[in-house]
Tab-separated table of C-alpha atoms in Angstrom:
chain	number	residue	atom	x	y	z
A	1	MET	CA	-21.805	11.997	-24.510
A	2	LYS	CA	-24.531	14.211	-22.903
A	3	ASN	CA	-26.764	16.617	-24.751
A	4	LYS	CA	-27.585	19.371	-22.295
A	5	ILE	CA	-25.325	22.077	-23.020
A	6	ASP	CA	-23.470	23.948	-19.788
A	7	ASN	CA	-23.509	27.118	-20.940
A	8	VAL	CA	-26.473	27.957	-23.873
A	9	ASN	CA	-25.581	31.361	-24.367
A	10	PRO	CA	-21.894	32.530	-24.325
A	11	VAL	CA	-20.867	35.407	-24.776
A	12	ILE	CA	-18.964	36.002	-28.016
A	13	TYR	CA	-15.965	37.885	-28.880
A	14	GLN	CA	-14.330	39.930	-31.490
A	15	ARG	CA	-11.192	38.023	-33.061
A	16	LYS	CA	-8.084	39.435	-33.734
A	17	LEU	CA	-6.462	40.478	-36.718
A	18	ASP	CA	-3.880	38.071	-38.159
A	19	ARG	CA	-0.477	38.771	-37.206
A	20	HIS	CA	1.307	41.262	-39.455
A	21	VAL	CA	4.438	39.289	-40.702
A	22	LEU	CA	7.425	41.748	-40.330
A	23	PRO	CA	10.309	41.726	-42.839
A	24	ALA	CA	12.544	40.581	-40.224
A	25	GLU	CA	10.704	37.488	-39.590
A	26	GLU	CA	10.813	36.595	-43.111
A	27	ASP	CA	15.052	37.000	-42.759
A	28	GLU	CA	16.618	33.595	-41.895
A	29	SER	CA	19.782	35.644	-40.644
A	30	VAL	CA	17.750	37.073	-37.577
A	31	ILE	CA	17.458	34.757	-34.955
A	32	ASP	CA	13.418	34.756	-34.274
A	33	GLU	CA	12.349	33.500	-30.883
A	34	ILE	CA	8.928	32.090	-30.382
A	35	ASP	CA	6.885	34.849	-28.830
A	36	VAL	CA	3.351	35.203	-26.943
A	37	ARG	CA	1.591	36.093	-30.191
A	38	GLU	CA	2.981	32.824	-31.734
A	39	ILE	CA	1.793	30.515	-28.920
A	40	PHE	CA	-1.896	32.348	-29.224
A	41	ASP	CA	-1.832	32.058	-32.938
A	42	LEU	CA	-1.194	28.121	-32.201
A	43	VAL	CA	-4.126	27.505	-29.522
A	44	ARG	CA	-6.969	30.391	-30.771
A	45	ASN	CA	-8.626	28.261	-33.363
A	46	ILE	CA	-8.892	25.297	-31.211
A	47	ASN	CA	-12.838	24.331	-31.260
A	48	ASP	CA	-15.009	24.924	-28.367
A	49	PRO	CA	-16.157	21.153	-27.753
A	50	GLU	CA	-19.903	22.354	-27.634
A	51	HIS	CA	-20.223	25.526	-29.339
A	52	PRO	CA	-19.316	26.200	-33.169
A	53	LEU	CA	-17.118	28.725	-31.802
A	54	THR	CA	-13.263	29.106	-30.925
A	55	LEU	CA	-11.181	29.290	-27.829
A	56	GLU	CA	-10.560	32.984	-28.920
A	57	GLU	CA	-14.183	33.917	-30.175
A	58	LEU	CA	-15.539	32.648	-26.290
A	59	ASN	CA	-12.393	34.498	-24.779
A	60	VAL	CA	-11.205	31.130	-23.001
A	61	VAL	CA	-7.861	31.959	-24.399
A	62	ASP	CA	-5.814	35.478	-24.722
A	63	GLU	CA	-2.343	36.993	-25.384
A	64	ASP	CA	-2.504	38.283	-21.558
A	65	HIS	CA	-2.612	34.799	-20.035
A	66	ILE	CA	-0.151	33.575	-22.092
A	67	GLN	CA	4.013	33.435	-21.048
A	68	ILE	CA	7.115	32.318	-22.475
A	69	ASP	CA	10.303	32.523	-21.335
A	70	ASN	CA	12.694	31.133	-24.014
A	71	SER	CA	15.929	30.906	-22.113
A	72	SER	CA	14.574	28.426	-19.385
A	73	ASN	CA	12.280	27.195	-21.925
A	74	LEU	CA	8.932	27.554	-20.173
A	75	VAL	CA	5.223	28.126	-21.415
A	76	THR	CA	2.546	28.798	-19.121
A	77	LEU	CA	-0.686	29.352	-19.978
A	78	ALA	CA	-4.185	30.256	-18.280
A	79	PHE	CA	-7.178	29.546	-19.665
A	80	THR	CA	-10.706	31.160	-18.318
A	81	PRO	CA	-13.721	28.640	-18.973
A	82	THR	CA	-16.715	30.549	-19.993
A	83	ILE	CA	-18.804	29.616	-16.739
A	84	PRO	CA	-17.336	28.674	-13.461
A	85	HIS	CA	-19.410	25.056	-13.247
A	86	CYS	CA	-18.146	24.068	-17.151
A	87	SER	CA	-17.755	20.672	-17.145
A	88	MET	CA	-15.459	20.751	-20.394
A	89	ALA	CA	-12.775	22.309	-18.546
A	90	THR	CA	-10.550	18.941	-18.429
A	91	LEU	CA	-11.275	18.545	-22.190
A	92	ILE	CA	-10.428	22.286	-23.380
A	93	GLY	CA	-7.241	22.255	-21.270
A	94	LEU	CA	-6.218	18.714	-22.736
A	95	SER	CA	-6.653	20.203	-26.257
A	96	ILE	CA	-4.885	23.178	-25.677
A	97	ARG	CA	-2.264	20.970	-23.956
A	98	VAL	CA	-1.641	18.565	-27.041
A	99	LYS	CA	-1.945	21.384	-29.545
A	100	LEU	CA	1.096	22.867	-27.987
A	101	LEU	CA	2.861	19.417	-26.915
A	102	ARG	CA	2.342	18.677	-30.960
A	103	SER	CA	3.400	22.057	-32.125
A	104	LEU	CA	6.247	23.505	-29.797
A	105	PRO	CA	9.721	21.643	-29.931
A	106	THR	CA	10.160	19.214	-27.434
A	107	ARG	CA	12.711	21.281	-25.280
A	108	PHE	CA	9.538	23.531	-24.080
A	109	LYS	CA	7.830	22.723	-20.420
A	110	VAL	CA	4.464	23.375	-20.755
A	111	ASP	CA	2.193	24.186	-17.914
A	112	ILE	CA	-1.949	24.666	-18.445
A	113	ALA	CA	-3.890	25.832	-15.770
A	114	ILE	CA	-7.311	27.582	-15.601
A	115	ALA	CA	-7.305	31.008	-14.774
A	116	PRO	CA	-7.236	31.622	-10.750
A	117	GLY	CA	-10.916	31.894	-10.109
A	118	THR	CA	-12.438	31.478	-12.789
A	119	HIS	CA	-13.960	27.576	-12.211
A	120	ASN	CA	-14.691	25.847	-9.286
A	121	SER	CA	-13.034	22.561	-9.382
A	122	GLU	CA	-9.800	24.779	-10.335
A	123	GLN	CA	-7.243	22.567	-8.477
A	124	ALA	CA	-8.787	19.392	-9.175
A	125	VAL	CA	-8.541	19.994	-12.897
A	126	ASN	CA	-5.250	21.923	-12.489
A	127	LYS	CA	-3.719	18.874	-10.731
A	128	GLN	CA	-5.062	16.405	-13.785
A	129	LEU	CA	-4.043	18.254	-16.458
A	130	ALA	CA	-0.344	18.515	-14.671
A	131	ASP	CA	0.021	14.987	-14.398
A	132	LYS	CA	1.503	13.709	-17.440
A	133	GLU	CA	0.600	10.251	-16.751
A	134	ARG	CA	-2.944	10.834	-16.666
A	135	VAL	CA	-2.192	13.156	-19.960
A	136	ALA	CA	-0.390	10.019	-21.395
A	137	ALA	CA	-2.951	7.427	-20.692
A	138	ALA	CA	-5.763	10.029	-21.532
A	139	LEU	CA	-4.048	10.225	-25.036
A	140	GLU	CA	-4.073	5.887	-25.676
A	141	ASN	CA	-7.934	6.285	-25.037
A	142	SER	CA	-8.857	6.320	-29.053
A	143	HIS	CA	-12.542	8.050	-27.844
A	144	LEU	CA	-10.876	10.630	-26.109
A	145	LEU	CA	-8.405	11.280	-28.586
A	146	SER	CA	-10.899	11.473	-31.350
A	147	VAL	CA	-12.591	14.020	-29.442
A	148	VAL	CA	-9.259	16.328	-28.855
A	149	ASN	CA	-8.577	15.760	-32.470
A	150	GLN	CA	-12.118	17.550	-33.480
A	151	CYS	CA	-11.257	20.342	-31.112
A	152	LEU	CA	-8.024	21.102	-32.984
A	153	SER	CA	-9.261	20.235	-36.503
A	154	THR	CA	-9.525	24.146	-38.096
A	155	LYS	CA	-12.014	25.297	-40.317
A	156	SER	CA	-11.736	27.727	-42.516
A	157	LYS	CA	-12.847	30.761	-41.080
A	158	THR	CA	-14.653	33.305	-43.070
B	1	MET	CA	31.659	19.116	-1.503
B	2	SER	CA	30.469	18.376	-5.158
B	3	VAL	CA	31.338	15.117	-6.942
B	4	LEU	CA	30.973	15.183	-10.700
B	5	MET	CA	28.568	12.374	-12.281
B	6	GLN	CA	29.874	11.051	-15.493
B	7	GLU	CA	27.830	9.713	-18.357
B	8	THR	CA	29.255	6.913	-19.420
B	9	THR	CA	26.636	5.293	-22.238
B	10	SER	CA	23.458	6.358	-23.727
B	11	LEU	CA	21.017	3.730	-25.182
B	12	SER	CA	18.547	4.363	-27.907
B	13	GLY	CA	16.157	1.862	-29.237
B	14	HIS	CA	12.852	2.771	-27.635
B	15	GLU	CA	10.930	4.817	-29.832
B	16	GLU	CA	8.923	6.864	-27.582
B	17	GLN	CA	9.357	7.955	-23.969
B	18	VAL	CA	11.118	5.253	-21.737
B	19	TRP	CA	8.943	5.453	-18.290
B	20	CYS	CA	10.965	2.874	-16.498
B	21	VAL	CA	14.434	1.228	-15.792
B	22	ALA	CA	15.363	-1.506	-13.407
B	23	TRP	CA	18.551	-3.558	-12.915
B	24	ASP	CA	18.278	-7.524	-12.400
B	25	PRO	CA	19.271	-8.527	-8.841
B	26	ASP	CA	23.403	-9.214	-9.983
B	27	GLY	CA	23.219	-5.836	-11.391
B	28	ARG	CA	24.355	-7.595	-14.986
B	29	LEU	CA	21.290	-6.618	-16.666
B	30	LEU	CA	19.011	-3.396	-17.419
B	31	ALA	CA	15.199	-3.521	-18.366
B	32	SER	CA	13.656	-1.008	-19.355
B	33	SER	CA	10.006	0.222	-20.539
B	34	GLY	CA	8.188	2.795	-22.208
B	35	SER	CA	5.192	4.202	-24.686
B	36	ASP	CA	6.167	1.764	-27.464
B	37	LYS	CA	4.851	-1.073	-25.755
B	38	CYS	CA	8.057	-3.088	-25.678
B	39	ILE	CA	10.526	-4.206	-22.508
B	40	ARG	CA	14.119	-4.142	-23.589
B	41	ILE	CA	16.543	-6.081	-21.716
B	42	TRP	CA	20.360	-4.461	-21.899
B	43	GLY	CA	23.727	-5.982	-20.863
B	44	LEU	CA	27.438	-5.496	-21.226
B	45	GLU	CA	28.673	-7.524	-24.766
B	46	GLY	CA	32.682	-7.150	-23.786
B	47	GLU	CA	32.903	-3.619	-22.885
B	48	ARG	CA	30.027	-2.257	-24.791
B	49	TRP	CA	26.197	-1.950	-23.614
B	50	VAL	CA	23.670	-3.644	-25.945
B	51	CYS	CA	20.055	-4.504	-26.217
B	52	LYS	CA	20.065	-8.322	-25.381
B	53	SER	CA	16.648	-8.714	-26.488
B	54	ILE	CA	13.341	-7.164	-26.879
B	55	LEU	CA	9.969	-8.447	-25.285
B	56	THR	CA	6.926	-7.455	-27.422
B	57	ASP	CA	3.427	-8.782	-27.749
B	58	GLY	CA	3.072	-9.220	-23.935
B	59	HIS	CA	0.625	-5.460	-23.629
B	60	THR	CA	-1.479	-3.493	-26.007
B	61	ARG	CA	-0.673	-0.059	-24.138
B	62	THR	CA	2.175	1.641	-22.472
B	63	ILE	CA	4.690	-0.360	-20.079
B	64	ARG	CA	4.740	1.718	-17.367
B	65	CYS	CA	6.459	-0.407	-15.084
B	66	VAL	CA	9.333	-3.437	-14.938
B	67	ALA	CA	10.348	-5.289	-12.052
B	68	TRP	CA	12.901	-7.762	-11.312
B	69	SER	CA	11.842	-10.711	-9.018
B	70	PRO	CA	14.375	-11.128	-6.318
B	71	CYS	CA	15.911	-14.645	-7.799
B	72	GLY	CA	16.165	-12.627	-11.090
B	73	ASN	CA	14.330	-15.318	-13.060
B	74	TYR	CA	11.183	-13.219	-13.473
B	75	ILE	CA	10.101	-10.140	-14.693
B	76	ALA	CA	6.436	-8.039	-13.840
B	77	SER	CA	5.555	-5.690	-16.083
B	78	ALA	CA	2.953	-3.015	-15.271
B	79	SER	CA	0.805	-1.737	-18.618
B	80	PHE	CA	-1.973	0.803	-19.244
B	81	ASP	CA	-3.892	-1.947	-20.399
B	82	ALA	CA	-4.796	-2.706	-17.306
B	83	THR	CA	-2.979	-5.985	-16.887
B	84	CYS	CA	0.221	-7.028	-14.994
B	85	GLY	CA	2.509	-9.669	-17.084
B	86	ILE	CA	4.574	-11.918	-15.467
B	87	TRP	CA	7.760	-13.111	-17.914
B	88	SER	CA	10.183	-15.944	-17.238
B	89	ARG	CA	13.954	-16.269	-17.939
B	90	LYS	CA	14.543	-19.550	-19.528
B	91	ASN	CA	17.854	-20.753	-21.383
B	92	GLY	CA	18.662	-17.308	-21.483
B	93	GLU	CA	15.296	-16.221	-23.154
B	94	PHE	CA	12.471	-14.486	-21.962
B	95	GLU	CA	8.523	-15.616	-22.594
B	96	LEU	CA	5.274	-14.463	-21.073
B	97	LEU	CA	4.078	-17.041	-18.360
B	98	ALA	CA	0.800	-15.121	-17.299
B	99	THR	CA	-1.211	-11.767	-17.934
B	100	LEU	CA	-2.810	-10.855	-14.208
B	101	GLU	CA	-5.862	-9.232	-14.859
B	102	GLY	CA	-8.296	-7.707	-12.504
B	103	HIS	CA	-7.459	-3.887	-12.297
B	104	GLU	CA	-10.232	-1.492	-13.878
B	105	ASN	CA	-7.909	0.731	-15.378
B	106	GLU	CA	-4.043	1.436	-15.907
B	107	VAL	CA	-1.844	-0.471	-13.874
B	108	LYS	CA	0.959	1.769	-12.784
B	109	CYS	CA	3.498	-0.271	-10.998
B	110	VAL	CA	4.252	-3.481	-9.872
B	111	ALA	CA	6.670	-5.049	-7.338
B	112	TRP	CA	8.197	-8.295	-5.833
B	113	SER	CA	8.294	-9.031	-2.188
B	114	HIS	CA	11.924	-9.423	-0.511
B	115	ASN	CA	11.579	-13.360	-1.204
B	116	GLY	CA	9.502	-13.248	-3.762
B	117	ASN	CA	6.512	-14.704	-2.079
B	118	PHE	CA	4.495	-11.809	-3.095
B	119	LEU	CA	3.678	-9.295	-5.510
B	120	ALA	CA	2.067	-5.968	-5.530
B	121	SER	CA	0.382	-3.933	-8.563
B	122	CYS	CA	-1.530	-0.485	-8.374
B	123	SER	CA	-3.691	1.292	-10.580
B	124	ARG	CA	-5.643	4.570	-11.596
B	125	ASP	CA	-8.443	2.623	-9.923
B	126	LYS	CA	-7.210	3.328	-6.636
B	127	SER	CA	-6.745	-0.116	-5.479
B	128	VAL	CA	-3.466	-1.914	-4.464
B	129	TRP	CA	-3.506	-5.984	-5.037
B	130	ILE	CA	-1.668	-8.483	-3.187
B	131	TRP	CA	-0.882	-11.651	-5.417
B	132	GLU	CA	0.356	-14.810	-3.757
B	133	VAL	CA	2.599	-16.458	-6.035
B	134	THR	CA	2.197	-20.228	-5.577
B	135	GLN	CA	4.666	-23.410	-6.170
B	136	ASP	CA	3.947	-23.941	-9.588
B	137	GLU	CA	4.495	-20.527	-10.809
B	138	ASP	CA	0.793	-19.523	-10.380
B	139	TYR	CA	0.054	-15.700	-8.764
B	140	GLU	CA	-3.438	-16.217	-6.758
B	141	CYS	CA	-4.926	-12.686	-5.874
B	142	ALA	CA	-4.410	-12.544	-1.956
B	143	SER	CA	-6.188	-9.335	-1.335
B	144	VAL	CA	-7.759	-6.179	-2.929
B	145	MET	CA	-6.873	-3.034	-0.855
B	146	ASN	CA	-9.387	-0.036	-1.540
B	147	CYS	CA	-6.956	1.976	1.198
B	148	HIS	CA	-6.500	5.323	-1.145
B	149	ASN	CA	-8.917	8.027	-2.307
B	150	GLN	CA	-6.960	8.342	-6.010
B	151	ASP	CA	-4.939	6.996	-8.386
B	152	VAL	CA	-1.966	4.703	-7.116
B	153	LYS	CA	1.163	5.833	-8.617
B	154	HIS	CA	3.879	3.316	-6.990
B	155	VAL	CA	4.113	0.333	-4.791
B	156	THR	CA	7.291	-1.098	-3.148
B	157	TRP	CA	8.409	-3.702	-0.557
B	158	HIS	CA	10.150	-3.125	2.872
B	159	PRO	CA	13.608	-5.031	2.084
B	160	PHE	CA	13.204	-8.024	4.496
B	161	GLN	CA	9.485	-7.659	6.171
B	162	ASP	CA	5.955	-8.629	3.952
B	163	ILE	CA	5.345	-4.849	4.297
B	164	VAL	CA	4.356	-3.202	0.668
B	165	VAL	CA	4.019	0.694	0.680
B	166	SER	CA	1.621	2.712	-1.619
B	167	SER	CA	2.161	6.552	-3.220
B	168	SER	CA	-0.742	7.817	-4.057
B	169	TYR	CA	-2.327	10.947	-6.333
B	170	ASP	CA	-4.110	11.472	-2.975
B	171	ASP	CA	-0.848	12.787	-1.738
B	172	THR	CA	-0.593	10.123	0.973
B	173	ILE	CA	1.587	6.966	1.777
B	174	LYS	CA	0.149	3.647	3.076
B	175	PHE	CA	1.987	1.064	4.851
B	176	ILE	CA	0.155	-2.253	3.802
B	177	LYS	CA	0.899	-5.663	5.926
B	178	GLU	CA	-0.222	-8.916	6.660
B	179	SER	CA	-2.390	-9.482	9.940
B	180	THR	CA	-3.714	-12.541	11.139
B	181	ASP	CA	-5.886	-13.116	7.944
B	182	ASP	CA	-6.195	-10.272	6.144
B	183	TRP	CA	-3.937	-7.830	4.742
B	184	GLN	CA	-4.406	-3.987	6.531
B	185	VAL	CA	-3.257	-0.689	6.472
B	186	SER	CA	-0.892	0.021	9.354
B	187	VAL	CA	0.409	3.381	8.699
B	188	SER	CA	-0.826	6.236	6.698
B	189	LEU	CA	1.803	9.081	6.049
B	190	ASP	CA	0.074	12.409	5.338
B	191	CYS	CA	2.457	15.387	4.819
B	192	HIS	CA	3.242	15.770	0.760
B	193	GLN	CA	1.193	18.487	-0.559
B	194	SER	CA	0.348	16.794	-3.821
B	195	THR	CA	0.618	13.669	-5.728
B	196	VAL	CA	3.144	11.401	-4.222
B	197	TRP	CA	5.548	9.761	-7.303
B	198	MET	CA	7.133	7.138	-5.867
B	199	SER	CA	8.501	6.159	-2.059
B	200	CYS	CA	12.063	4.150	-1.471
B	201	PHE	CA	13.218	2.104	1.534
B	202	ASP	CA	16.968	2.545	2.968
B	203	LYS	CA	18.506	-0.832	3.337
B	204	THR	CA	17.867	-0.947	7.051
B	205	GLY	CA	14.429	-0.851	6.111
B	206	ASP	CA	14.006	1.969	9.251
B	207	ARG	CA	13.774	4.785	6.843
B	208	LEU	CA	11.925	5.854	3.582
B	209	VAL	CA	12.222	8.780	1.229
B	210	SER	CA	9.556	10.056	-1.029
B	211	CYS	CA	9.060	12.188	-3.908
B	212	SER	CA	6.383	14.039	-4.988
B	213	ASP	CA	4.737	16.715	-7.424
B	214	ASP	CA	5.085	18.977	-4.298
B	215	LYS	CA	8.634	19.528	-5.363
B	216	THR	CA	10.238	18.162	-2.185
B	217	ILE	CA	11.373	14.857	-0.843
B	218	ARG	CA	10.949	13.697	2.347
B	219	ILE	CA	12.836	11.138	4.688
B	220	TRP	CA	10.606	9.343	7.073
B	221	GLN	CA	12.224	7.503	10.359
B	222	CYS	CA	10.696	4.680	12.160
B	223	TYR	CA	10.092	4.527	15.761
B	224	GLN	CA	9.620	1.432	18.159
B	225	SER	CA	7.136	1.931	21.052
B	226	ASP	CA	9.711	3.122	23.835
B	227	ASN	CA	10.992	5.971	21.530
B	228	LYS	CA	12.717	8.597	23.710
B	229	LEU	CA	10.416	11.458	21.478
B	230	GLY	CA	7.409	10.180	23.177
B	231	LEU	CA	5.806	9.616	19.579
B	232	PRO	CA	2.605	7.227	20.205
B	233	THR	CA	2.660	4.082	18.220
B	234	ASN	CA	0.356	1.964	16.026
B	235	ASP	CA	-1.296	-1.344	17.246
B	236	ASP	CA	2.012	-3.415	15.494
B	237	GLY	CA	4.165	-1.192	18.175
B	238	TYR	CA	6.020	1.425	15.307
B	239	ALA	CA	5.394	5.022	14.475
B	240	TRP	CA	6.821	6.770	11.140
B	241	LYS	CA	7.882	10.218	11.488
B	242	CYS	CA	8.915	13.196	8.679
B	243	VAL	CA	12.294	13.804	10.027
B	244	CYS	CA	13.848	15.397	7.078
B	245	THR	CA	12.049	17.588	3.620
B	246	LEU	CA	14.669	18.396	1.478
B	247	SER	CA	12.903	21.721	-0.683
B	248	GLY	CA	13.862	24.357	-2.578
B	249	TYR	CA	16.039	22.173	-4.696
B	250	HIS	CA	13.445	20.982	-7.846
B	251	SER	CA	11.753	22.979	-10.120
B	252	ARG	CA	9.309	20.887	-11.053
B	253	THR	CA	7.690	17.661	-10.160
B	254	ILE	CA	10.390	14.906	-8.875
B	255	TYR	CA	9.028	11.517	-10.627
B	256	SER	CA	11.685	9.136	-9.263
B	257	VAL	CA	13.830	8.627	-5.919
B	258	ASP	CA	16.752	5.642	-5.181
B	259	TRP	CA	17.864	5.249	-2.008
B	260	CYS	CA	21.338	3.263	-2.844
B	261	HIS	CA	21.226	0.128	-0.262
B	262	LEU	CA	25.525	-0.168	-1.059
B	263	THR	CA	26.519	3.765	-0.400
B	264	GLY	CA	23.578	5.508	1.371
B	265	ASP	CA	23.126	7.861	-1.244
B	266	ILE	CA	19.946	9.309	-2.490
B	267	VAL	CA	19.401	10.021	-6.188
B	268	THR	CA	16.118	12.031	-7.420
B	269	SER	CA	14.873	12.595	-11.271
B	270	CYS	CA	12.708	15.090	-12.302
B	271	GLY	CA	10.648	17.075	-14.640
B	272	ASP	CA	13.407	20.008	-14.738
B	273	ASP	CA	15.515	17.300	-17.007
B	274	CYS	CA	18.242	17.147	-13.702
B	275	ILE	CA	19.783	14.369	-11.807
B	276	ARG	CA	20.319	15.137	-8.334
B	277	VAL	CA	22.282	13.399	-5.713
B	278	PHE	CA	21.871	13.998	-1.926
B	279	ARG	CA	24.355	12.137	0.653
B	280	GLU	CA	23.569	12.230	4.364
B	281	GLU	CA	26.297	14.385	6.463
B	282	PRO	CA	28.436	12.747	8.983
B	283	ASN	CA	27.356	12.059	11.972
B	284	SER	CA	23.896	13.739	11.407
B	285	ASP	CA	21.243	13.590	13.940
B	286	LYS	CA	19.106	10.371	13.134
B	287	ASP	CA	16.275	12.396	14.796
B	288	GLN	CA	16.785	15.285	12.322
B	289	PRO	CA	19.007	14.361	9.854
B	290	SER	CA	20.760	16.847	7.490
B	291	PHE	CA	21.503	15.600	3.536
B	292	THR	CA	23.787	17.942	1.363
B	293	LEU	CA	23.225	18.051	-2.544
B	294	ILE	CA	26.820	16.499	-3.602
B	295	SER	CA	26.005	16.290	-7.158
B	296	VAL	CA	23.923	17.828	-10.076
B	297	VAL	CA	23.418	17.126	-13.458
B	298	LYS	CA	21.971	19.765	-15.396
B	299	SER	CA	20.177	18.760	-18.976
B	300	ALA	CA	20.947	15.478	-18.174
B	301	HIS	CA	18.637	14.326	-20.877
B	302	LEU	CA	16.412	16.625	-23.339
B	303	GLN	CA	13.318	16.297	-21.533
B	304	ASP	CA	11.772	15.100	-18.043
B	305	VAL	CA	13.927	12.252	-16.394
B	306	ASN	CA	11.166	9.845	-15.534
B	307	CYS	CA	13.207	7.015	-13.702
B	308	VAL	CA	16.583	6.493	-12.084
B	309	SER	CA	17.918	3.400	-10.497
B	310	TRP	CA	20.944	2.701	-8.428
B	311	ASN	CA	23.023	-0.502	-9.260
B	312	PRO	CA	22.937	-3.372	-6.742
B	313	LYS	CA	26.261	-4.218	-7.271
B	314	ILE	CA	28.038	-1.773	-8.432
B	315	PRO	CA	28.548	1.375	-6.035
B	316	GLY	CA	28.120	4.684	-7.939
B	317	LEU	CA	26.610	3.163	-11.438
B	318	LEU	CA	23.068	4.644	-11.847
B	319	ALA	CA	20.380	3.903	-15.060
B	320	SER	CA	18.225	7.108	-15.877
B	321	CYS	CA	15.609	7.272	-18.495
B	322	SER	CA	13.707	10.082	-19.917
B	323	ASP	CA	10.848	11.257	-22.302
B	324	ASP	CA	13.730	12.064	-24.821
B	325	GLY	CA	13.003	8.041	-25.359
B	326	LEU	CA	17.190	7.610	-24.312
B	327	ILE	CA	18.349	5.543	-21.407
B	328	LYS	CA	21.747	6.808	-19.705
B	329	LEU	CA	24.409	5.150	-17.581
B	330	TRP	CA	26.326	7.271	-15.293
B	331	ASN	CA	28.987	6.932	-12.853
B	332	LEU	CA	29.311	8.846	-9.143
B	333	PRO	CA	33.387	8.453	-8.434
B	334	GLN	CA	33.846	6.722	-5.458
B	335	GLU	CA	36.475	8.017	-2.760
């Protein structure tokens, strides 16, 4: 691992308040489809690989860049690297992908991409994240898997 | 015209995603492989398809691809563990005969030449290796081709010439053939706008179909040096041209395509869980052929369909496999 950090002083954003659970959501008889906020809640606490901060605090993920279509089982998420030359972009995208793969029902197709215009190698990173064969091979690499798992491990937040 | 494809069998056994299905040359056995590092051999027992053997301990990581030799006595396997396995069938049982090492990263595909004299393998290390099969079941590296800029996804051989066709993450297709003393790239096809996942010849070897992450399939036609289109030909006296692009049918990446040598039908498997069959229109112009979508199976599997393969002996019999861990057999009714 390299010791140099890409973005030494990132802007830190305010965290959102926790979701307010409505009575209907606890009612088992009501059909409650997965919504954008739920997808956001799955990814907001992923740790940045470099900073002791979450992807939400760095504004890498936000609700506006998430779409879900329950009828066609599609989830799309665009993430915003903190700087346009961030070398961690692929790793961050992979962590988001793995988190959603593990959490969502398998019927969902998940497309993860960099928010347009926010990274120098946007196309190359997007192509790699969309190639499920390369993602599958990457996740068989035990070192890489442990780095991803570190990003996904949730610390208790105050 | 629309033909209803019927699901006849669903085979479970693999513990994780299934990447590949391949029929033996007699069309009696089906080999499958996947992330659970096993190869399974399926066959009929009475009227039921059953798993006849499970080949384990050959690989330490995902087995991405399996291929039968033309004689049906060998299976080659390609694994993310950077090796190829050669399995031989003796007295009905398969045993690991050799492990071919040399690739630096994941091996993505392996294929036998028409007479079984050569084996080609390709890898994320951007290379295609040609192995020569010697008399005493030995495998010698005949050439290492560094002809792609990126991950090589697939290799296939011409139906009766010693020509390998490779498809790559660099969006290109290359034809590799043996010249006087070494193997060389003789044609490069550059037309797809994203990863080419696979390509497949028709039975004449004069046409090729390719499928891509750009959600299209393309039909390529071979032209000789005296062609009426006036196409410039290469040193070997031929040219390949894209004569048909089928776009707008697939909503996600097309992972595999197979051109049936019995019926001429083309089948695709897609990341949108569907299987589609295309048929050339009667009297279609060879230089501008038209293909019609004759059958779509929506939700053929619960997840991405990774591979489809026509049975080489029984027209309309199709095998498919998926991330959902299942293998399915289908029947496309013939007229």
